[in-house]
Structures are given as C-alpha cells and as structure tokens.
XYZ file of N, CA and C in Angstrom:
438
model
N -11.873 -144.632 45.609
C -10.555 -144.016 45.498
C -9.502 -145.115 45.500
N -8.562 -145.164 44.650
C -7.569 -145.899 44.189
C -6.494 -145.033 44.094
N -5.418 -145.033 45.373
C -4.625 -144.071 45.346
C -3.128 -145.393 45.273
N -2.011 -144.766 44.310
C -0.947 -145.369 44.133
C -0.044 -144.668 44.037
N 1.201 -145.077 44.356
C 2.611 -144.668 43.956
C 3.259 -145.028 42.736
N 3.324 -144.056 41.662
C 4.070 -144.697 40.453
C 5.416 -144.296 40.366
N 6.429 -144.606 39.493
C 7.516 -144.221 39.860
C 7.526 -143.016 38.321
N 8.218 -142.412 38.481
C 8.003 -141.168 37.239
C 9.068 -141.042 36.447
N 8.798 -141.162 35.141
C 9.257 -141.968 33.971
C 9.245 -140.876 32.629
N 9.250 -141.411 31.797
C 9.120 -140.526 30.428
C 7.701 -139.532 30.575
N 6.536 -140.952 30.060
C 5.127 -140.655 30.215
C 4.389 -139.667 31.512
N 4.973 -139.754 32.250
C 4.389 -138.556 33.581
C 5.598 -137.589 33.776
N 6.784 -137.357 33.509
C 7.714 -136.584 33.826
C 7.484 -134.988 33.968
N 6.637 -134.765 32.556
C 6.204 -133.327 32.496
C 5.278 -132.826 33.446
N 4.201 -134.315 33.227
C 2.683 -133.547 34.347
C 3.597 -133.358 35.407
N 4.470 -134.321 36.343
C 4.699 -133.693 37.616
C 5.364 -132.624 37.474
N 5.979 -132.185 36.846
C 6.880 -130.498 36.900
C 5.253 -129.455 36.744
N 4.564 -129.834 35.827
C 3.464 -129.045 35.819
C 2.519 -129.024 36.851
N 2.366 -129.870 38.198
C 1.591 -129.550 39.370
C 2.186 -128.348 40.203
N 0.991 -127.893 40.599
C 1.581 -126.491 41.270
C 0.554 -126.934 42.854
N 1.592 -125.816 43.436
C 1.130 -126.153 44.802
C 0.217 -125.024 45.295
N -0.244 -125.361 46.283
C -2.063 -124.373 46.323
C -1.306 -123.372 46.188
N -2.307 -121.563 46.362
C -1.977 -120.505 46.046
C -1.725 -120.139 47.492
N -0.517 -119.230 47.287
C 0.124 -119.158 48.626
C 0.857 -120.186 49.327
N 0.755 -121.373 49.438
C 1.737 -122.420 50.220
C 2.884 -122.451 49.497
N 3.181 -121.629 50.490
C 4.772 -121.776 50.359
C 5.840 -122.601 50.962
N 5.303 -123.642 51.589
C 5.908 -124.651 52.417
C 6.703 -125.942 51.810
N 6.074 -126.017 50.354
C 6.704 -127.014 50.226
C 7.766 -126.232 48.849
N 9.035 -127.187 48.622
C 9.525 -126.677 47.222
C 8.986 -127.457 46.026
N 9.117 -126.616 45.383
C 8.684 -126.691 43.646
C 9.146 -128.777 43.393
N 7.963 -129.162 42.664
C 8.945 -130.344 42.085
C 10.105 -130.381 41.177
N 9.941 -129.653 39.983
C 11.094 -129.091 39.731
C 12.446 -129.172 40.700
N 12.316 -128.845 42.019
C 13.392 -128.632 42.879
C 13.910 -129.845 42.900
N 12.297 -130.367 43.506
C 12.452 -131.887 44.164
C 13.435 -133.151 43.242
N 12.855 -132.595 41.897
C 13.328 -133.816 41.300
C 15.069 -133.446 40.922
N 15.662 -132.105 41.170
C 16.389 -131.685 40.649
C 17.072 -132.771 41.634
N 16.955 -132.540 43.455
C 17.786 -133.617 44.220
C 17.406 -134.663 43.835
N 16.573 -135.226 43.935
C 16.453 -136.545 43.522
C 17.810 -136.989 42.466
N 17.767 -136.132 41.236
C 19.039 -136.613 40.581
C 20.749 -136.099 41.245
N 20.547 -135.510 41.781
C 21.507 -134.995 42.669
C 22.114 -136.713 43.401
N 20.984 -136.942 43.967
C 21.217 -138.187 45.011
C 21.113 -139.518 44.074
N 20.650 -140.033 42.894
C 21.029 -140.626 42.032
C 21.638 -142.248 42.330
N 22.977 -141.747 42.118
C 24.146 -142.786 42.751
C 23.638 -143.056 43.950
N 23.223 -142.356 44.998
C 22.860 -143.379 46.147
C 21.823 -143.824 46.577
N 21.117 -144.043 45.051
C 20.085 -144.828 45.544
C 19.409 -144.736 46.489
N 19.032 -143.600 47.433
C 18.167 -143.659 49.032
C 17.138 -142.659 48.380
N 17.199 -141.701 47.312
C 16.213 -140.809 47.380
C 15.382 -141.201 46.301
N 14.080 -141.383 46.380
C 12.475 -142.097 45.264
C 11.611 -140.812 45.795
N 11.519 -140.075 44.685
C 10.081 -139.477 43.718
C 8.799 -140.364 43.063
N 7.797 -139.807 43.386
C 7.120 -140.347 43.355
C 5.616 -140.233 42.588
N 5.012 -139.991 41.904
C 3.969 -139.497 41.473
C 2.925 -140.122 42.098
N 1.824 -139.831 42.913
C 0.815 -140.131 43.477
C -0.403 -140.090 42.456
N -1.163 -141.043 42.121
C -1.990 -141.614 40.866
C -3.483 -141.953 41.934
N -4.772 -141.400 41.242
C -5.977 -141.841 42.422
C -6.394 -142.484 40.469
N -6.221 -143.715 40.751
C -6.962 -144.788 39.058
C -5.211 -143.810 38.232
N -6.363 -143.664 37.154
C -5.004 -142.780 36.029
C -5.147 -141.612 35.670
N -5.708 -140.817 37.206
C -5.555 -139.354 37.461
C -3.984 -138.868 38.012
N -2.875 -138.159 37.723
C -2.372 -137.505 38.495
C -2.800 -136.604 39.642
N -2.575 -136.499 40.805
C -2.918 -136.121 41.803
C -1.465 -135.548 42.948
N -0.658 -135.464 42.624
C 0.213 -135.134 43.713
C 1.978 -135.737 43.232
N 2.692 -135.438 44.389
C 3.673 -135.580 44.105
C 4.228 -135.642 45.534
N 4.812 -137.093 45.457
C 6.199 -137.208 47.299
C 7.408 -137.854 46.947
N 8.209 -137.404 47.806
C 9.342 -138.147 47.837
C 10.282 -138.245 48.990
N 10.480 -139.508 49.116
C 11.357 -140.157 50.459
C 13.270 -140.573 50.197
N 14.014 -140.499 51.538
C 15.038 -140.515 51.330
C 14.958 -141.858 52.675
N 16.186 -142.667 51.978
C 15.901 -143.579 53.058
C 17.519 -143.368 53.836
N 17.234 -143.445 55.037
C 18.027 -143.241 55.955
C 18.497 -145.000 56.557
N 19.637 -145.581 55.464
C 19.491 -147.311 56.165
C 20.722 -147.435 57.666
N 21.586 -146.197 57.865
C 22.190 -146.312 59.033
C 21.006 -146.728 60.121
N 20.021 -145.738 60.333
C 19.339 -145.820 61.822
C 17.649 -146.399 61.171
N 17.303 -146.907 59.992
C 16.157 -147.449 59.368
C 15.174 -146.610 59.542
N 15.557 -145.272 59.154
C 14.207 -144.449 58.803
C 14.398 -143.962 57.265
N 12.663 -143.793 56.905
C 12.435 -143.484 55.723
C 11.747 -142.225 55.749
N 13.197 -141.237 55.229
C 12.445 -139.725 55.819
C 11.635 -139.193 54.302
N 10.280 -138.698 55.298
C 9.614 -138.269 53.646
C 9.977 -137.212 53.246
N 10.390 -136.491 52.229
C 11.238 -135.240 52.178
C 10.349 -134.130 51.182
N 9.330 -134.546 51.056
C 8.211 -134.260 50.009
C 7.028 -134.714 49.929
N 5.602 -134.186 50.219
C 4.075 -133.992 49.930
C 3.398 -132.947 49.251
N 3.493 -132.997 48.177
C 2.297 -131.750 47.546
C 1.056 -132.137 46.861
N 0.512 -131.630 46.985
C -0.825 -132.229 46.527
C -1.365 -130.654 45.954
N -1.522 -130.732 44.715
C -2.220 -129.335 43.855
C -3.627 -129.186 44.870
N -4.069 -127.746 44.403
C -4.970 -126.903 45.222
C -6.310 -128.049 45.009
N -6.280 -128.226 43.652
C -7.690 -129.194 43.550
C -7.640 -130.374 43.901
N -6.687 -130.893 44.352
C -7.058 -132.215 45.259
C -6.742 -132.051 46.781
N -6.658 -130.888 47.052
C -6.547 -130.890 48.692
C -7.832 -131.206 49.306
N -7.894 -131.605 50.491
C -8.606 -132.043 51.257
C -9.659 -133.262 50.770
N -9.347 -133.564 49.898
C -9.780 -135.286 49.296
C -9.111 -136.404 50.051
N -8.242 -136.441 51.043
C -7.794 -137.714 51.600
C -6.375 -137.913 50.749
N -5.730 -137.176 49.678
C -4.604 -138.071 48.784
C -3.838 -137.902 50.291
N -3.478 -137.065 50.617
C -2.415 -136.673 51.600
C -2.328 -137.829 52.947
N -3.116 -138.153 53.401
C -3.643 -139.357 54.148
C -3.209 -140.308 53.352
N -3.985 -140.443 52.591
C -3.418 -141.750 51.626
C -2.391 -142.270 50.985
N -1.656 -141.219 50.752
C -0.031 -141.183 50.426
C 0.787 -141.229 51.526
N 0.597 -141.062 52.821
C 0.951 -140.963 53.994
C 1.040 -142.897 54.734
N -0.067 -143.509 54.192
C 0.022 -145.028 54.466
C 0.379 -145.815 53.631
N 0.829 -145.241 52.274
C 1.423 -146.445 51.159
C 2.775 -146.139 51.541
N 3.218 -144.871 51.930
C 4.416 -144.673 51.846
C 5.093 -145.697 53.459
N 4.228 -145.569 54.160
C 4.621 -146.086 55.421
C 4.471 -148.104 54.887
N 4.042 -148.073 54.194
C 3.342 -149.839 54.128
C 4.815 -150.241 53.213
N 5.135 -148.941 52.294
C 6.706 -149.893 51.732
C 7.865 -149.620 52.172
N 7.977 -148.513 53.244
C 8.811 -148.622 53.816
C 8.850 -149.428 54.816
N 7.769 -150.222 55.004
C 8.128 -150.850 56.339
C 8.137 -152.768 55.498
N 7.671 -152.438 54.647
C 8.040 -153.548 53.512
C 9.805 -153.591 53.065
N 10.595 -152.474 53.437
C 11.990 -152.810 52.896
C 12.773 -152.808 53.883
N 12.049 -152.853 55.178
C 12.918 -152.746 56.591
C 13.031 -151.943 57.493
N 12.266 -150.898 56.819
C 12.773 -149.508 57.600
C 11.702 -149.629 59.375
N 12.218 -149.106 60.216
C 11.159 -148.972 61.303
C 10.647 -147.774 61.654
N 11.047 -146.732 61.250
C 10.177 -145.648 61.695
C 10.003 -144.705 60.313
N 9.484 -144.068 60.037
C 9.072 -142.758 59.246
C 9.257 -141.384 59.933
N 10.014 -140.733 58.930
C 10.161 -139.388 59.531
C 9.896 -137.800 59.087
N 9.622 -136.977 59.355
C 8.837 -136.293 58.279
C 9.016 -134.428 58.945
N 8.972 -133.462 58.255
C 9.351 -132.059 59.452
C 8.116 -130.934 58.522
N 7.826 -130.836 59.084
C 6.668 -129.287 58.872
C 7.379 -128.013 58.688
N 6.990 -126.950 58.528
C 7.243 -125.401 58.532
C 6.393 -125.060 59.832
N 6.808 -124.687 60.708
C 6.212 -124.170 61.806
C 5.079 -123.230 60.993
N 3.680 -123.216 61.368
C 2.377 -122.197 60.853
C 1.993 -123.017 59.758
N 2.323 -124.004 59.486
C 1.540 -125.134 58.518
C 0.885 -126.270 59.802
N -0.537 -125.011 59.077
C -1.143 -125.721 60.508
C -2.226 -126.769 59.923
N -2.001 -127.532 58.058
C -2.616 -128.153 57.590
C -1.859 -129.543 58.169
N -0.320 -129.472 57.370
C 0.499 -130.918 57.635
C 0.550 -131.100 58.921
N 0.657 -130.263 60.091
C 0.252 -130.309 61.097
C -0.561 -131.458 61.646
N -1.963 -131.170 60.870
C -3.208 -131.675 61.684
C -3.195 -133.065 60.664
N -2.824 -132.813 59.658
C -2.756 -134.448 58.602
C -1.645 -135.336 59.013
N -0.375 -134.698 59.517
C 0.375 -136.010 60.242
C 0.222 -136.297 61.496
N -0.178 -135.487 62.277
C -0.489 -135.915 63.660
C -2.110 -137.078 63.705
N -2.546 -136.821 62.580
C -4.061 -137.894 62.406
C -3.577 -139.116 62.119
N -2.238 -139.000 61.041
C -1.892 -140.446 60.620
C -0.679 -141.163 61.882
N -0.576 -140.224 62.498
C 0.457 -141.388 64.002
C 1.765 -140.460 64.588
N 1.921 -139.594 63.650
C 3.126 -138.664 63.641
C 3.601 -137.832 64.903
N 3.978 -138.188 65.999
C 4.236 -137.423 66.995
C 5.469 -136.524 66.992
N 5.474 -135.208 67.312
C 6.868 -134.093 67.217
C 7.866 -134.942 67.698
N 8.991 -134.414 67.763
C 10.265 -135.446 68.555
C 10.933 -134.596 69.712
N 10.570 -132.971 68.765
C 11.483 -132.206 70.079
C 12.622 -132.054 69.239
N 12.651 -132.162 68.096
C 13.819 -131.650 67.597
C 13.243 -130.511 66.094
N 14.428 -129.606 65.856
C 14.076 -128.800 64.784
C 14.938 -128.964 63.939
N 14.782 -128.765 63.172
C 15.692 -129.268 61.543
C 15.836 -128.462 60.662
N 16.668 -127.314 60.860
C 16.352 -126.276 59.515
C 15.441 -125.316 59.419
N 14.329 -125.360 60.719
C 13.655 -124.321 61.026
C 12.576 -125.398 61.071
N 12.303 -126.352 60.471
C 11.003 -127.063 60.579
C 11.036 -127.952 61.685
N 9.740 -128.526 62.433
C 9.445 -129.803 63.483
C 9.679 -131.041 62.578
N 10.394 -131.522 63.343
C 10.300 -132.844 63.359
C 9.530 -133.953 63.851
N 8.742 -134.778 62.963
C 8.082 -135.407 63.694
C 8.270 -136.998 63.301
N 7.771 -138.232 64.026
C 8.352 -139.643 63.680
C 6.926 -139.914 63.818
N 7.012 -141.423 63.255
C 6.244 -142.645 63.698
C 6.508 -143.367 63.471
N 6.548 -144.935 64.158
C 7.263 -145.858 63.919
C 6.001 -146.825 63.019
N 6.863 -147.781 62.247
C 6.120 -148.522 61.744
C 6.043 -150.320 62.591
C-alpha cells in the first residue's frame, strides 16, 4: 500500500465530486460541499483539499484548514467511499496529514466527530486523538499533538 496526498487539479477534479460516502453515513458532507469551501476560503490560503491516492487508485478524499494563530491544523474532512473502508486509507491519511503538518510548523492536529460515529471514533482515538472536552457544533472535539 502506497497511500498519498495529491493536490486536485483538472485530471482528478471530477473523480473526487464522484466519490460517494458509504450508504447511510451521514456524517461527513458531500465533497462537492467540501470543495465548494475550500474555494470559499481561497484567498486565505489555510484551507487544502486533498485527494487521497493508494499507487494511481483514487481512494478518498480530506481536507485541512490551518489554524496559524494557535498552530493547529484542523482536519475538516475524511471520506473514504464504502469500498475502501476498513483497508487502513483512513489511518493512513490520518499520518501523512499529521507528518506535513508538522513539517510546516503546526503543533497539534485537530479534528471533531458526530457524536454515534462510533467508526471515526475508534480510528482517531487508535491514531493518538484524545477528546478535549469541548463540543463544536454538535460534534467532539478531539486533538493530538504532533
């Protein structure tokens, strides 16, 4: 497994609008959405989409907003289509994302669940992710520092 972050461009633009998220999870929003902020946020440069690549398979889709007041890099996006769940991308996208954010300065990672997502749950608390005790919009918040 050869899992990467590409940045999404002409050539992948469509596949990521065309990943869908498992049947029933309703936790995360549409990329479509995602990328809609992404251009929203644009000008300030803090928010990167991301296409998650295992070789020159599409496999998923994240995206982080970087927070450079207090140096966190909040992930604001993980989906991973129904057929690559439970393959590790989610894990694995979970430590590239932490390896360049902590490559551009940032010190902690930050990331919030849907309370009853009792998958991201058990996949960020494996990769270091402890709750904080705070809620955000209805979701947990959880950190780890890098």
């Amino acid at each position: 497994m050869t899992v990467a972050l590409r940045k999404i461009d002409k050539s992948n633009f469509y596949q990521v609008l065309d990943l869908r998220r498992p049947q029933g999870e309703d936790y995360v929003a549409s990329n479509s959405v995602s990328l809609a902020e992404a251009w929203l946020y644009r000008d300030e440069h803090t928010v990167h989409p991301f296409a998650i690549y295992d070789d020159d398979v599409l496999v998923g889709f994240a995206m982080t907003h970087d927070d450079w007041d207090h140096r966190i890099c909040d992930i604001w996006r993980i989906m991973i289509p129904e057929e690559y769940v439970n393959h590790g991308y989610g894990s694995h996208t979970l430590e590239l994302l932490a390896q360049k954010a902590k490559a551009a300065g940032m010190v902690r990672l930050r990331l919030s669940y849907v309370p009853g997502n009792a998958m991201a749950e058990h996949v960020y608390a494996k990769a270091g992710f402890t709750a904080t005790g705070e809620i955000d919009d209805g979701e947990i918040v959880m950190e780890r520092p890098l």
